mmCIF file of C-alpha atoms and ligand atoms in Angstrom:
data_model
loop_
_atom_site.group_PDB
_atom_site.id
_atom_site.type_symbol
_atom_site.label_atom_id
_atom_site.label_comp_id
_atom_site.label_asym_id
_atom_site.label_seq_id
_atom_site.Cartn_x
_atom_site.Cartn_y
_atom_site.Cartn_z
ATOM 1 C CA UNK A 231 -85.612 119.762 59.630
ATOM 2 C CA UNK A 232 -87.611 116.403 58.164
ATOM 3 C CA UNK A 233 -86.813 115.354 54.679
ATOM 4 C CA UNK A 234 -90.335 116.697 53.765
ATOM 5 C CA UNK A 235 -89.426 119.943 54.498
ATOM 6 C CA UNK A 236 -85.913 119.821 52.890
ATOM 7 C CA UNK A 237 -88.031 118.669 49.615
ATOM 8 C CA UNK A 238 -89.945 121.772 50.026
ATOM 9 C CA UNK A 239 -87.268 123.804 50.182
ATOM 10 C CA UNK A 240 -85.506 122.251 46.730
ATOM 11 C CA UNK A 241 -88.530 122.414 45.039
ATOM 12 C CA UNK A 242 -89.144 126.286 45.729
ATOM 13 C CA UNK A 243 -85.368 127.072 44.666
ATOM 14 C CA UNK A 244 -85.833 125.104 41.005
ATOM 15 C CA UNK A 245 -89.217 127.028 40.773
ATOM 16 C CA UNK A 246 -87.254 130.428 41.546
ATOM 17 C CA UNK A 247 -84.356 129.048 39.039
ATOM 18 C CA UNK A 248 -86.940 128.093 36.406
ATOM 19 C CA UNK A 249 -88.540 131.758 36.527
ATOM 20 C CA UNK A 250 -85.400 132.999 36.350
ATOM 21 C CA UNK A 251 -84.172 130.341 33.308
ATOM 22 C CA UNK A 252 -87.325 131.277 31.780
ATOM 23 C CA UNK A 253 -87.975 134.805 29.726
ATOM 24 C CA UNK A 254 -90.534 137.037 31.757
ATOM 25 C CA UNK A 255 -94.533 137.128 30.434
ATOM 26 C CA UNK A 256 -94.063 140.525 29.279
ATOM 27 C CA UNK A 257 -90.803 139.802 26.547
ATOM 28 C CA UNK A 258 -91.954 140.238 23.307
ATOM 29 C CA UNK A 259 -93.398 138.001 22.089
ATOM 30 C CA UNK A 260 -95.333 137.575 24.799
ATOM 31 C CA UNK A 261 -97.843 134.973 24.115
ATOM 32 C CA UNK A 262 -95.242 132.484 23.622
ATOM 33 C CA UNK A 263 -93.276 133.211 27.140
ATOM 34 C CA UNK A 264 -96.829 133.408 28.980
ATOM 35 C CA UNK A 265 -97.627 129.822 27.424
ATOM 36 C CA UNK A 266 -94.369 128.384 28.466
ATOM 37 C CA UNK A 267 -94.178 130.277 31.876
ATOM 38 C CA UNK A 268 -98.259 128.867 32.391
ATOM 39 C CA UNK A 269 -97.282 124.888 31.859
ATOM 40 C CA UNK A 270 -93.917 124.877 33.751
ATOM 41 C CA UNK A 271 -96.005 126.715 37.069
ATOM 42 C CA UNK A 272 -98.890 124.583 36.651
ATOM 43 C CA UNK A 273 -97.874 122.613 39.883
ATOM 44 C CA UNK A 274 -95.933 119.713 38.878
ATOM 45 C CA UNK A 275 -94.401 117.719 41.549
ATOM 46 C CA UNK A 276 -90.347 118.254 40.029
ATOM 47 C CA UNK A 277 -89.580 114.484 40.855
ATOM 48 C CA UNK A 278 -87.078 114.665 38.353
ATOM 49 C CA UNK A 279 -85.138 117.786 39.588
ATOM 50 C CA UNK A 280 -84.823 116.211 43.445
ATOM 51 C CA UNK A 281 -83.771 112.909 41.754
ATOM 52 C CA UNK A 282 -81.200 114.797 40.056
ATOM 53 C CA UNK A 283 -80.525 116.851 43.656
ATOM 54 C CA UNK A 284 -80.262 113.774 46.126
ATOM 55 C CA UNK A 285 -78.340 112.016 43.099
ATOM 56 C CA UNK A 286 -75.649 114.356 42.967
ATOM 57 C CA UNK A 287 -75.555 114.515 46.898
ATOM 58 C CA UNK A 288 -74.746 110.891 46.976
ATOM 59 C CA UNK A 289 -71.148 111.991 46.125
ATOM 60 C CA UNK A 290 -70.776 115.478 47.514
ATOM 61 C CA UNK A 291 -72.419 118.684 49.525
ATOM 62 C CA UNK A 292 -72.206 120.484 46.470
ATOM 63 C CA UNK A 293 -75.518 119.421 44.689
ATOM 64 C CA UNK A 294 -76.043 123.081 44.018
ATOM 65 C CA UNK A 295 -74.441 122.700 40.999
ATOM 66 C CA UNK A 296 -77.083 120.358 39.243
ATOM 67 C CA UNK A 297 -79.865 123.135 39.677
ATOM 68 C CA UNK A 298 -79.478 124.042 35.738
ATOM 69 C CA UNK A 299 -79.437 120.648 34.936
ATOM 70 C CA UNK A 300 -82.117 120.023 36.698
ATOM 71 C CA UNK A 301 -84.317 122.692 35.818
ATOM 72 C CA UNK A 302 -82.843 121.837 31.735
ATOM 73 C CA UNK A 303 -84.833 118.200 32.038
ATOM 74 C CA UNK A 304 -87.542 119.847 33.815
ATOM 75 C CA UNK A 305 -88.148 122.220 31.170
ATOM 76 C CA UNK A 306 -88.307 118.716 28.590
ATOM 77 C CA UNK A 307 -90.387 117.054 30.997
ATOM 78 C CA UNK A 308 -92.936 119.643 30.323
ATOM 79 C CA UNK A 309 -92.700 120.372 26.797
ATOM 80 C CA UNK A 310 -93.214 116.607 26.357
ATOM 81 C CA UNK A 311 -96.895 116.792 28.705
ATOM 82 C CA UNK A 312 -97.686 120.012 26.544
ATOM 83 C CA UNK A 313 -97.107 117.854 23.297
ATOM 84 C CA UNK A 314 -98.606 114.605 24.858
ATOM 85 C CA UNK A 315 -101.888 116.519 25.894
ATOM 86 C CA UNK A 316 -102.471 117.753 22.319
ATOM 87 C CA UNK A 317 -105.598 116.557 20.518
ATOM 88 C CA UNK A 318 -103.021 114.889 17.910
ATOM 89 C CA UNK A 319 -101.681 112.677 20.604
ATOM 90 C CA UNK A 320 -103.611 111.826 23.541
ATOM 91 C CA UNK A 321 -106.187 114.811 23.408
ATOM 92 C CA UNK A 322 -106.234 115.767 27.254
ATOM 93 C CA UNK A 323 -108.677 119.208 28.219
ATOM 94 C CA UNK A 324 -106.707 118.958 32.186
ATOM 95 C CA UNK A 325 -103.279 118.463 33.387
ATOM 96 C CA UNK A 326 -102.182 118.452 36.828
ATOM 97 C CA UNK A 327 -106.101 120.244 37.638
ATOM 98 C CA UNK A 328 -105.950 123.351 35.305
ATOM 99 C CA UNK A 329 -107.171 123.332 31.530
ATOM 100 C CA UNK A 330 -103.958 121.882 29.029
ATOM 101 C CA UNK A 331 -101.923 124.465 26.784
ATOM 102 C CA UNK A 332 -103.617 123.793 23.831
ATOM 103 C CA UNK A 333 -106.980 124.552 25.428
ATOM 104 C CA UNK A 334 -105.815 127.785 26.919
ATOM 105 C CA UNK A 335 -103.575 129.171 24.448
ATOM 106 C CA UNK A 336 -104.556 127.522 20.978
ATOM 107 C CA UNK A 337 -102.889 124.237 19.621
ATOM 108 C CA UNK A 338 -100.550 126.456 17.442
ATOM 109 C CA UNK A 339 -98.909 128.001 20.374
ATOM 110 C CA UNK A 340 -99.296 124.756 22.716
ATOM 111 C CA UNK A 341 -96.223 123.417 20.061
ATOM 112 C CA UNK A 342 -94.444 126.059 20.136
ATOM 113 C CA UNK A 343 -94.532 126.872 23.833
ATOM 114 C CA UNK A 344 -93.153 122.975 23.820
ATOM 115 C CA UNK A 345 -90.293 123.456 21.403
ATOM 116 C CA UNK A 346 -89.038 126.446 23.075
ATOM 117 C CA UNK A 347 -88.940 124.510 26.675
ATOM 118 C CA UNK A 348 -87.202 122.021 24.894
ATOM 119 C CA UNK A 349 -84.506 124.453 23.196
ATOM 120 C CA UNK A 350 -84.126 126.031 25.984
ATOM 121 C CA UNK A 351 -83.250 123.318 27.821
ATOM 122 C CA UNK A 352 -79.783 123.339 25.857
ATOM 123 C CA UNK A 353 -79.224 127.345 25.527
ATOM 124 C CA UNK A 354 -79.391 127.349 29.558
ATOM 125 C CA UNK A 355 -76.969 124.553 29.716
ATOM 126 C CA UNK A 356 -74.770 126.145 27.339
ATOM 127 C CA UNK A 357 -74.867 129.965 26.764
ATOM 128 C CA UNK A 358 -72.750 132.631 27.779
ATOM 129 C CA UNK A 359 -75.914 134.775 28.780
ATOM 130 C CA UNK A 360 -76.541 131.793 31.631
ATOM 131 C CA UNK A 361 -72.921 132.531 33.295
ATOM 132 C CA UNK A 362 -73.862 135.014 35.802
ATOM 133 C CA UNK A 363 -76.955 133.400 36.655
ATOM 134 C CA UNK A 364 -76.650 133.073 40.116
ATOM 135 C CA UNK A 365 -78.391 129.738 39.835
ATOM 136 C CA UNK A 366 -75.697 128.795 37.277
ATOM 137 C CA UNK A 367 -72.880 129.677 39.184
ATOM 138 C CA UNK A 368 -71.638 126.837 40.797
ATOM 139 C CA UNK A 369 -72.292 124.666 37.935
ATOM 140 C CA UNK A 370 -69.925 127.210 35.075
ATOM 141 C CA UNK A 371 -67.512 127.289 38.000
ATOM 142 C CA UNK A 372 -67.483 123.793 39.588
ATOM 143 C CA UNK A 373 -68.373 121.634 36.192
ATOM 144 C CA UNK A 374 -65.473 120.812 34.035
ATOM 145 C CA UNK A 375 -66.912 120.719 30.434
ATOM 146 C CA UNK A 376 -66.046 117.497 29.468
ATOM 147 C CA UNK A 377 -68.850 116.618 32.245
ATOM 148 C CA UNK A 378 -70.677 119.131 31.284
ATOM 149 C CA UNK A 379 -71.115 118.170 27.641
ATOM 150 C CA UNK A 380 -71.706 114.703 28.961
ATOM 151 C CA UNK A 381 -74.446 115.664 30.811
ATOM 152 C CA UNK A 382 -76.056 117.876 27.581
ATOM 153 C CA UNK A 383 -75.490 114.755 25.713
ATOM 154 C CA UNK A 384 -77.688 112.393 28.186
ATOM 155 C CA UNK A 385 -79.935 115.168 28.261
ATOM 156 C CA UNK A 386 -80.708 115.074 24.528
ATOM 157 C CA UNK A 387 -80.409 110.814 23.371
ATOM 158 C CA UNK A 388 -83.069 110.648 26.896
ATOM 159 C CA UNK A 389 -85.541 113.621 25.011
ATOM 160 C CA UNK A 390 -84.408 111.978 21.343
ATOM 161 C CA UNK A 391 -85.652 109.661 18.750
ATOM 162 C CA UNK A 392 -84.157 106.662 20.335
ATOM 163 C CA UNK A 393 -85.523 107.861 23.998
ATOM 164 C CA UNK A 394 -88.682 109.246 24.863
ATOM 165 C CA UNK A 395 -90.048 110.256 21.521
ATOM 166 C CA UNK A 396 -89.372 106.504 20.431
ATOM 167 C CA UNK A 397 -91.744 105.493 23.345
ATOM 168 C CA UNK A 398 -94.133 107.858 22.208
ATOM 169 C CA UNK A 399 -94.440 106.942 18.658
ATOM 170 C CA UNK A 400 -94.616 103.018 19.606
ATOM 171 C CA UNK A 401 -96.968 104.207 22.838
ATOM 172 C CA UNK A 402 -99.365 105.893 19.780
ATOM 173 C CA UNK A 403 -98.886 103.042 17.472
ATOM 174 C CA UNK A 404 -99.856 100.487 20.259
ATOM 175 C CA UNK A 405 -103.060 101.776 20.843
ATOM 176 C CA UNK A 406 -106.053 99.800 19.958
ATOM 177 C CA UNK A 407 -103.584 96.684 19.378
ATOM 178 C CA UNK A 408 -103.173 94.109 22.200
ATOM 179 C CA UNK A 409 -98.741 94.000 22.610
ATOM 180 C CA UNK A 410 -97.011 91.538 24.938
ATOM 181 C CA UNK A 411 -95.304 92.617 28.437
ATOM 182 C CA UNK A 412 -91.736 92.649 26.517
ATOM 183 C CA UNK A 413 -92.971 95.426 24.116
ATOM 184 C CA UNK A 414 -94.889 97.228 26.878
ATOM 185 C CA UNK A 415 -91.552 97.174 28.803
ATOM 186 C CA UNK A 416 -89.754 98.451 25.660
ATOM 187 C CA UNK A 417 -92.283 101.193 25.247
ATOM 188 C CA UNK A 418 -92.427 102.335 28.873
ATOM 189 C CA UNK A 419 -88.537 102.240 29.098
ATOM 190 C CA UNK A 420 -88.319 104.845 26.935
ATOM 191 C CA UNK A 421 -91.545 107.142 27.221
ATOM 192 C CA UNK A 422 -91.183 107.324 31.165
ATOM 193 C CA UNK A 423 -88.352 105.630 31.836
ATOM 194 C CA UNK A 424 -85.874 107.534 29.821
ATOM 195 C CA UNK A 425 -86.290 110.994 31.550
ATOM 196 C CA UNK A 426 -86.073 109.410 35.132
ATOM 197 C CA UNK A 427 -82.297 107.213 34.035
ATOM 198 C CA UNK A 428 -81.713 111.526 32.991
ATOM 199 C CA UNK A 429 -82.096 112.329 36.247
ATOM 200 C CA UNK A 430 -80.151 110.118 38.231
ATOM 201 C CA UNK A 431 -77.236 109.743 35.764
ATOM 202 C CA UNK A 432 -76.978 113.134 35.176
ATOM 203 C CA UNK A 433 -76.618 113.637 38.974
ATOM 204 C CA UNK A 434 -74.151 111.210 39.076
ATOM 205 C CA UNK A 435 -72.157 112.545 36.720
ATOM 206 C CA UNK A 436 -72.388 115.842 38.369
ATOM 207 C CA UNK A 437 -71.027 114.346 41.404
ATOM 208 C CA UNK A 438 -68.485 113.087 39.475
ATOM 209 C CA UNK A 439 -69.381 109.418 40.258
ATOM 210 C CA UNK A 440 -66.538 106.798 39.129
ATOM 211 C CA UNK A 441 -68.198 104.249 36.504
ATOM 212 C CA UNK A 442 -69.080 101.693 38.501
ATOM 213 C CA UNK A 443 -71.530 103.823 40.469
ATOM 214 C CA UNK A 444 -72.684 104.953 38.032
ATOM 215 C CA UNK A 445 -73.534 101.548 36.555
ATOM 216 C CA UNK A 446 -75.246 100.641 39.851
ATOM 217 C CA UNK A 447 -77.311 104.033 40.162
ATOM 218 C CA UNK A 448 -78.412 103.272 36.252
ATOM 219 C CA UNK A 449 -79.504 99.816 37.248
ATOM 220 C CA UNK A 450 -81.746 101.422 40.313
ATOM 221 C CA UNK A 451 -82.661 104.068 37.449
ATOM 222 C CA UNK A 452 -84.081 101.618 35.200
ATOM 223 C CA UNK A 453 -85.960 99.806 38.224
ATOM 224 C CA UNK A 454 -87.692 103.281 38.988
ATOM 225 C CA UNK A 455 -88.649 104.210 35.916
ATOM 226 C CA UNK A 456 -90.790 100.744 35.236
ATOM 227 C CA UNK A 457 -92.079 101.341 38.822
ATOM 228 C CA UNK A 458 -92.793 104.891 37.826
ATOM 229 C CA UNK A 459 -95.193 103.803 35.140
ATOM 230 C CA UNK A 460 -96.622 100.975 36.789
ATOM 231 C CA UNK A 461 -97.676 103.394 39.779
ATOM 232 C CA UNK A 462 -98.787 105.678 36.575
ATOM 233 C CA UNK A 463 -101.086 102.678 35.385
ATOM 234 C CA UNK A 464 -102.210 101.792 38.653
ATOM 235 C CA UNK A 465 -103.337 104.982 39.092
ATOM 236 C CA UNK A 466 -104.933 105.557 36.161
ATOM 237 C CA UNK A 467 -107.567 102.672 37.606
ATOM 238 C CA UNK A 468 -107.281 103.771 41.463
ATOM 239 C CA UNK A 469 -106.591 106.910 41.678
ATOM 240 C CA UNK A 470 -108.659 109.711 42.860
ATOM 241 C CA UNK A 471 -109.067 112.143 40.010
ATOM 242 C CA UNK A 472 -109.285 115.414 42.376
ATOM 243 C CA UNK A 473 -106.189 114.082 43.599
ATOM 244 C CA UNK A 474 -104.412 113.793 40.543
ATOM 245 C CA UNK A 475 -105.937 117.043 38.520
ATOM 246 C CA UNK A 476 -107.025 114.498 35.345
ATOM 247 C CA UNK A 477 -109.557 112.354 34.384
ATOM 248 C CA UNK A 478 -108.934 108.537 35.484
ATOM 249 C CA UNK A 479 -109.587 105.498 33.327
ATOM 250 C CA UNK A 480 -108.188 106.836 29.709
ATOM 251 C CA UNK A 481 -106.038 103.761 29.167
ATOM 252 C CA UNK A 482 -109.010 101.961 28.879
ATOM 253 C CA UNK A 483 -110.835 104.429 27.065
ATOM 254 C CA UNK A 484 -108.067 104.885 24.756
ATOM 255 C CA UNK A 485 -107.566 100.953 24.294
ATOM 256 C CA UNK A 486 -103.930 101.349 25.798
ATOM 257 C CA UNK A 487 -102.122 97.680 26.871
ATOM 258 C CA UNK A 488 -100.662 98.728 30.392
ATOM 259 C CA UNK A 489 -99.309 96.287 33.711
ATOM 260 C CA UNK A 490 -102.736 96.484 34.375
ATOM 261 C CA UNK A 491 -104.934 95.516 31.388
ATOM 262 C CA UNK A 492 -102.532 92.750 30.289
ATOM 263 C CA UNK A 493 -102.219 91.129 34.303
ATOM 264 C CA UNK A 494 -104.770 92.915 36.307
ATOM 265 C CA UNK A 495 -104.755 95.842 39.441
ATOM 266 C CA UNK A 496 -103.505 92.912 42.141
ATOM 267 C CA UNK A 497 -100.061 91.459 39.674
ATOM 268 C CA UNK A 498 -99.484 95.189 38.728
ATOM 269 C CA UNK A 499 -98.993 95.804 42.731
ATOM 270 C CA UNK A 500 -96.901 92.934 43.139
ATOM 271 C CA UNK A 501 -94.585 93.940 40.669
ATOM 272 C CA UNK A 502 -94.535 97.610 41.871
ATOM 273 C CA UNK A 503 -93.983 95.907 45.130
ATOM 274 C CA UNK A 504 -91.117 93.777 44.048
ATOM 275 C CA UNK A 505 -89.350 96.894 42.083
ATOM 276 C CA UNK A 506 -89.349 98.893 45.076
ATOM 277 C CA UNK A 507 -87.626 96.359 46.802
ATOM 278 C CA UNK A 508 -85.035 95.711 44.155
ATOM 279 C CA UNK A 509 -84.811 99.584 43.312
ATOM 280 C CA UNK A 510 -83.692 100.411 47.617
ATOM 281 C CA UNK A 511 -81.460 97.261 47.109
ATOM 282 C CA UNK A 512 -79.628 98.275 44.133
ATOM 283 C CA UNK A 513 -78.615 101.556 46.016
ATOM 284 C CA UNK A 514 -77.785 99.810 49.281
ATOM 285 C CA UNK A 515 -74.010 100.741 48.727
ATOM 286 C CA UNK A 516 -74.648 104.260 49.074
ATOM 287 C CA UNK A 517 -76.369 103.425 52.059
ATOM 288 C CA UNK A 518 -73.988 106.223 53.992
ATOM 289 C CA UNK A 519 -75.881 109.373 52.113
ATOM 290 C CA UNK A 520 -78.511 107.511 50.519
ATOM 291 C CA UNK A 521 -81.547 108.473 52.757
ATOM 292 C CA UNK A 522 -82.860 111.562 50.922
ATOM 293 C CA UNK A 523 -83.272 109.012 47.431
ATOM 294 C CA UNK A 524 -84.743 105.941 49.711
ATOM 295 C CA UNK A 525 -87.072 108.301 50.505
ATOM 296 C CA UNK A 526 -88.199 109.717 47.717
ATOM 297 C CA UNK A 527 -88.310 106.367 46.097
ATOM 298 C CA UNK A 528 -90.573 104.999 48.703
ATOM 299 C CA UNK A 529 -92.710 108.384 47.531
ATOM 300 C CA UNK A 530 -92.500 107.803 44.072
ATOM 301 C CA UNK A 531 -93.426 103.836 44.300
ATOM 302 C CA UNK A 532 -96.288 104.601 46.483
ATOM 303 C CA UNK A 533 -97.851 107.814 45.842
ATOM 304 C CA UNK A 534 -101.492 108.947 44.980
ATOM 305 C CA UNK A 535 -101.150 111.564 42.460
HETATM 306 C C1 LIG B 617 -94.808 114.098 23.281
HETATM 307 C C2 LIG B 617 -92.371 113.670 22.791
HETATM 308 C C3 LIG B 617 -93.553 113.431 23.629
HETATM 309 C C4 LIG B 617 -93.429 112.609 24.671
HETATM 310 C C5 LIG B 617 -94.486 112.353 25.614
HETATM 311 C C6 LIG B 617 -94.375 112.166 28.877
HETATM 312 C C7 LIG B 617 -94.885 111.389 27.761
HETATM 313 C C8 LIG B 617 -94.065 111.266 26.542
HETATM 314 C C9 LIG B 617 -96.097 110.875 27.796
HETATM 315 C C10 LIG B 617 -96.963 111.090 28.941
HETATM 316 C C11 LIG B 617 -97.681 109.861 29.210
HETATM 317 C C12 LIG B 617 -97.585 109.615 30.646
HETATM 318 C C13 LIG B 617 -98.598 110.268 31.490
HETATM 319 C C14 LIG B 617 -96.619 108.830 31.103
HETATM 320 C C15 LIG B 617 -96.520 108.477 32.514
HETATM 321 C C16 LIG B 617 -95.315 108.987 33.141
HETATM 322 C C17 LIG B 617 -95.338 110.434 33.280
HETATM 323 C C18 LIG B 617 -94.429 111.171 32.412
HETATM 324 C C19 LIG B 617 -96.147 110.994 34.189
HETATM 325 C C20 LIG B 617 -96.160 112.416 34.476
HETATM 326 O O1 LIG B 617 -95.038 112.722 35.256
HETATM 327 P P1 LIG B 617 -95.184 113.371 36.678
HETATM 328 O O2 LIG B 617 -96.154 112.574 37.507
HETATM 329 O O3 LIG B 617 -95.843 114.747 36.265
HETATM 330 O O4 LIG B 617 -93.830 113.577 37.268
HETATM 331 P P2 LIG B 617 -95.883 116.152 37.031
HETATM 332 O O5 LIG B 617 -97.202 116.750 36.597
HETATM 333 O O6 LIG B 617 -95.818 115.956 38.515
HETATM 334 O O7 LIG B 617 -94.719 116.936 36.511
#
């Protein structure tokens, strides 16, 4: 079996967990479960959940036990899209190729369908109704909860005012206004970058990874998430906009300061470049299991959509 396929094969159980995480269409009230059950099977790639997956697997066979963790950020991950595509932030009509909450279900419902992925996050990470899951299993059996409330904790300061929503409000507040590469690097840190550092140290600490390794995996963590957004800018200028689903060349329209506009397409690559290669150094020692996350990295640094 090629890594590919073993991707495949992660990404179809999380989309089996999430349905099964998620309450059916026809629970009352149903407009609210369709709208959250439409954005998190609109056909998002889960980079986060495998970066969780492959994280955990750096320390042991058991990565099984991260799939409510990882489906928990997943669920964030798209509550923040629904809430970043409304016409009071960036005012999007597509999302990964299919029309944006707000434009199917009404902007009032778009929210909501965002807050409950986002409080539902925490109840499935939490609640005695998740315990016979069988997705939860290993992780109420194998998790102590002192890990386990470590890992709701990283969860919620990543989503938080001091994570992502920080780098939305100064993301918002940016726009129109020229900022240097420091505050760009502040900004992106915490809208993209914040979510991705969830992933991996999450994983680690579901692997129960001593604190050293976990230091090094939140160094590569923060190198991914700048690359992350720099492949996010750079494709916002170059990338093909069947490919990605969305319209191409909104930072501009939108007057946004990104790699790109503040050093031009050929620096932003060099950089991207340079973060790869410092990203696959800084997990060199865990070269022994560390080919699933190479990998993916290599995916994530250089992909088209
Ligand atoms: C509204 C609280 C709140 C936060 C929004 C996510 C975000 C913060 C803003 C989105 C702006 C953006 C497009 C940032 C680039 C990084 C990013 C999150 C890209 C989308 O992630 P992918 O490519 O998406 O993993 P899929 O669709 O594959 O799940």
């Amino acid at each position: 079996m090629d890594i590919k396929q073993t991707w495949v094969e992660k990404i179809k159980l999380v989309d089996r967990a999430l349905d099964s995480f998620l309450p059916k269409a026809e629970v009352y009230p149903q407009i609210i479960h369709e709208a959250m059950r439409y954005s998190v099977f609109a056909g998002g790639k889960r980079i986060r959940p495998l970066l969780m997956f492959f994280t955990t697997g750096l320390f042991t066979d058991q990565w099984q036990r991260a799939v409510p963790a990882a489906c928990a950020l997943e669920l964030i991950h798209t509550y923040s899209l629904i809430h970043d595509d409304l016409p009071a932030m960036d005012d999007d009509d597509y999302r990964r190729g299919k029309p944006t909450s707000h434009r199917v279900f009404g902007e009032a419902t778009a929210i909501l369908a965002g807050d409950g992925l986002l409080t539902l996050a925490f109840a499935l990470l939490s609640g005695k109704k998740y315990y016979n899951n069988a997705f939860s299993e290993a992780y109420f059996k194998e998790v102590s909860p002192e890990i386990s409330l470590h890992v709701i904790s990283e969860l919620a300061e990543a989503a938080g005012s001091l994570g992502m929503i920080a780098g939305q409000i100064l993301d918002l507040e940016a726009e129109g206004k020229t900022v240097d590469m420091e505050m760009l690097d502040d900004i992106n840190t915490r809208k993209t970058g914040a979510l991705i550092t969830a992933a991996i140290r999450c994983g680690a600490l579901l692997g129960e990874a001593q604190a050293e390794e976990l230091r090094q995996l939140s160094i590569y963590a923060s190198l991914l998430g700048k690359g992350f957004q720099v492949v996010d800018d750079l494709l916002d200028v170059e990338g093909d906009e069947n490919k990605m689903g969305k319209l191409t060349g909104m930072d501009k329209v939108r007057q946004k300061s990104t790699v790109v506009s503040l050093c031009g397409a050929d620096a932003a690559k060099k950089l991207r470049d340079n973060l790869y290669n410092n990203a696959l150094a800084a997990l060199d020692s865990f070269k022994e299991n560390g080919d699933e996350l190479s990998s993916l990295t290599r995916f994530i640094f250089y992909r088209d959509y």
